[in-house]
Coordinates of C-alpha atoms in Angstrom, one line a residue:
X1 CA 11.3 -28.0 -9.0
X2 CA 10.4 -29.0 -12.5
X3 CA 9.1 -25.2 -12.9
X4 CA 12.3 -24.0 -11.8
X5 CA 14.0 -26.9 -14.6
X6 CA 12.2 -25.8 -17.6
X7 CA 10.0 -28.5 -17.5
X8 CA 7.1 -28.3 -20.2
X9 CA 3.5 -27.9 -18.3
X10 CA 5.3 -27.9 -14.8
X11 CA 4.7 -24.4 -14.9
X12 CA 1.1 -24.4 -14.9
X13 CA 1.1 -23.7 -18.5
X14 CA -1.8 -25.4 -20.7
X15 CA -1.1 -28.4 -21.7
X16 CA -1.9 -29.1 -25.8
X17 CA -2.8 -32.5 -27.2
X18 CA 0.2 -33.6 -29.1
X19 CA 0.1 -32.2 -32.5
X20 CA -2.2 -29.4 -31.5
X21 CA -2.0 -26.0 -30.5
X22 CA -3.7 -23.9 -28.5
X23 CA -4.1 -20.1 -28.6
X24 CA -1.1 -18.6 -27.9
X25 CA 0.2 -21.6 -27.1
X26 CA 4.1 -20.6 -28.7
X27 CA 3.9 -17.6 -26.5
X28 CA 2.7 -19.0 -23.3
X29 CA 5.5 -21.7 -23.9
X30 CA 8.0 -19.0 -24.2
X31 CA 6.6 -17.2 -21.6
X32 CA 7.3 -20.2 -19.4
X33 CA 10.1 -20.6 -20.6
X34 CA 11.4 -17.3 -19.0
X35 CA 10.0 -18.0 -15.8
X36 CA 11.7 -21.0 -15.5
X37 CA 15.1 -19.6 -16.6
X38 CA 13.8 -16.8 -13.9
X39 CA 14.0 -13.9 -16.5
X40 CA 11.1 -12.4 -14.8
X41 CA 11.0 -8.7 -16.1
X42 CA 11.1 -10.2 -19.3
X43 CA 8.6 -12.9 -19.0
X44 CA 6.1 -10.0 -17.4
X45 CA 6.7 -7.9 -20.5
X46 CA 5.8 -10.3 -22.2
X47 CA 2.7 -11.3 -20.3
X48 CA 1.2 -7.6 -20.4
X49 CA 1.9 -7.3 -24.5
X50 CA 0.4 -10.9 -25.6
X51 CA -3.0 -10.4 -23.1
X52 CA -3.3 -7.3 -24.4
X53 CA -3.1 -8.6 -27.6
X54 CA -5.3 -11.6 -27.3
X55 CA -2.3 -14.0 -27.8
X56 CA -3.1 -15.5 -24.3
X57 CA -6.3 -15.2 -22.1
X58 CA -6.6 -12.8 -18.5
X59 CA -7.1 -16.1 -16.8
X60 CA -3.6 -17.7 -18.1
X61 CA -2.0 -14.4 -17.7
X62 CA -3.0 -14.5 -14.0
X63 CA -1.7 -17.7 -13.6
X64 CA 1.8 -16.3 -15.0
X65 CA 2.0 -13.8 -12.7
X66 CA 0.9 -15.8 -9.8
X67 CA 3.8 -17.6 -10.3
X68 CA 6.1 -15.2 -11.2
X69 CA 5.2 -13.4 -7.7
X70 CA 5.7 -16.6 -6.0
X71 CA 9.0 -17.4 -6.9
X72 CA 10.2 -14.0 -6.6
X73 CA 9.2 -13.9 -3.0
X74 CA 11.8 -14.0 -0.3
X75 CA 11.8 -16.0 2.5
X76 CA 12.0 -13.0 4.9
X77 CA 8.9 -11.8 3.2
X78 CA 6.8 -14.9 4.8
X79 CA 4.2 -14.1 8.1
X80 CA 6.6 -13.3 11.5
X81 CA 5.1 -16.3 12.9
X82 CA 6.8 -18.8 10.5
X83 CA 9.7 -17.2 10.9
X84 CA 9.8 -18.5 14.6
X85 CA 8.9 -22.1 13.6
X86 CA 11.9 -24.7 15.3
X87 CA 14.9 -24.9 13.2
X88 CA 14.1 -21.4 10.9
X89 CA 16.6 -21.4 8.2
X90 CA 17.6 -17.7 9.1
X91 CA 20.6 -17.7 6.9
X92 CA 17.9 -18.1 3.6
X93 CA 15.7 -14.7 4.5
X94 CA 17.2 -13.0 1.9
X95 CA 17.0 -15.6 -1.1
X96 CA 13.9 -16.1 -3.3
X97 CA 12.3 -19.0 -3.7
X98 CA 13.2 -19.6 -7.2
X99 CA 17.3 -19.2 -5.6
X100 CA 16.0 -21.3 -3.3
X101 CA 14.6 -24.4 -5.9
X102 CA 18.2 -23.7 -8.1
X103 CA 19.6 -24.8 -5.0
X104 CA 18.2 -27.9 -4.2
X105 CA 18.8 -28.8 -7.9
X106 CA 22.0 -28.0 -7.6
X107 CA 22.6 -29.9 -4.8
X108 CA 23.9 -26.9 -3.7
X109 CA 24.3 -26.7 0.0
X110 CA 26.9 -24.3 0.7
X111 CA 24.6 -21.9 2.2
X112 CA 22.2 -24.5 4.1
X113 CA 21.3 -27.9 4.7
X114 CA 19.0 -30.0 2.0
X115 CA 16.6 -30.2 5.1
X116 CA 16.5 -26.5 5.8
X117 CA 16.4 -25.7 2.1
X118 CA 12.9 -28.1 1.8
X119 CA 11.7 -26.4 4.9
X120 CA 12.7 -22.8 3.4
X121 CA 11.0 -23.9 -0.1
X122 CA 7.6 -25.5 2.3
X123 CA 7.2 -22.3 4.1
X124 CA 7.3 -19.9 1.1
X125 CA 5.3 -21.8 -1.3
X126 CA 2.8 -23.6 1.4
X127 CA 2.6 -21.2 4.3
X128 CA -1.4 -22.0 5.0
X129 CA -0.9 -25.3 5.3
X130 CA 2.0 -24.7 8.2
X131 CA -0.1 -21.7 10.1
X132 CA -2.6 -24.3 10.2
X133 CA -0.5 -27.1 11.6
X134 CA 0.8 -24.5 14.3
X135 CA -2.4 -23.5 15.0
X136 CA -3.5 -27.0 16.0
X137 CA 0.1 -27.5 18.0
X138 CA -0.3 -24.9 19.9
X139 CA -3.7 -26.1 21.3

């Protein structure tokens, strides 16, 4: 959740020594920045021009979009067989998981329960781990 706060380095950003800065280290920071606030388009606009650019490395840039991609994905969008674990939060297919984090900051559970919400944000952002743990249910 800190990502989805603002939080400095919760992002995955690079992390500076106090008093330091690293390459591109403004950008990235603002780049974050976006992300967090979930301005996506802009924050990828911004990705493409400061890699090409040198401003940021491919590596770091990869990383940005990783994450933009993750919190952009929906929970409908996650493998059928998730969608069929007990107690599917049906009602969240069609929010992202970034809506889904403002939610549980918000304390915001109009839509679904602070349980169903964790599962909804688990499933989305961990779903190996929980094909795994169905895997070794079902045997």
């Amino acid at each position: 959740m800190a990502c989805a706060r603002g939080d400095e380095g919760a992002c995955g950003a690079d992390e500076a020594e106090e008093g330091t800065r690293s390459k591109g280290g403004t950008v990235s920071a603002r780049i974050w920045a976006l992300i967090a606030k979930g301005q996506f388009a802009e924050a990828q606009a911004l990705i493409a021009e400061s890699a090409a650019a040198g401003l940021i490395g491919q590596e770091q840039a990869t990383r940005m979009m990783e994450r933009i991609t993750l919190l952009t994905t929906r929970l409908g969008d996650i493998a059928a067989r998730l969608q069929r674990v007990a107690n599917f939060p049906s009602q969240l297919k069609n929010h992202t998981l970034f809506e889904i984090k403002q939610m549980l900051e918000r304390r915001d559970y109009s839509l679904a329960t602070h349980a169903q919400l964790k599962m909804a944000e688990k499933l989305i952002e961990r779903p190996e781990r929980l094909m795994e743990k169905a895997s070794t249910l079902q045997h």
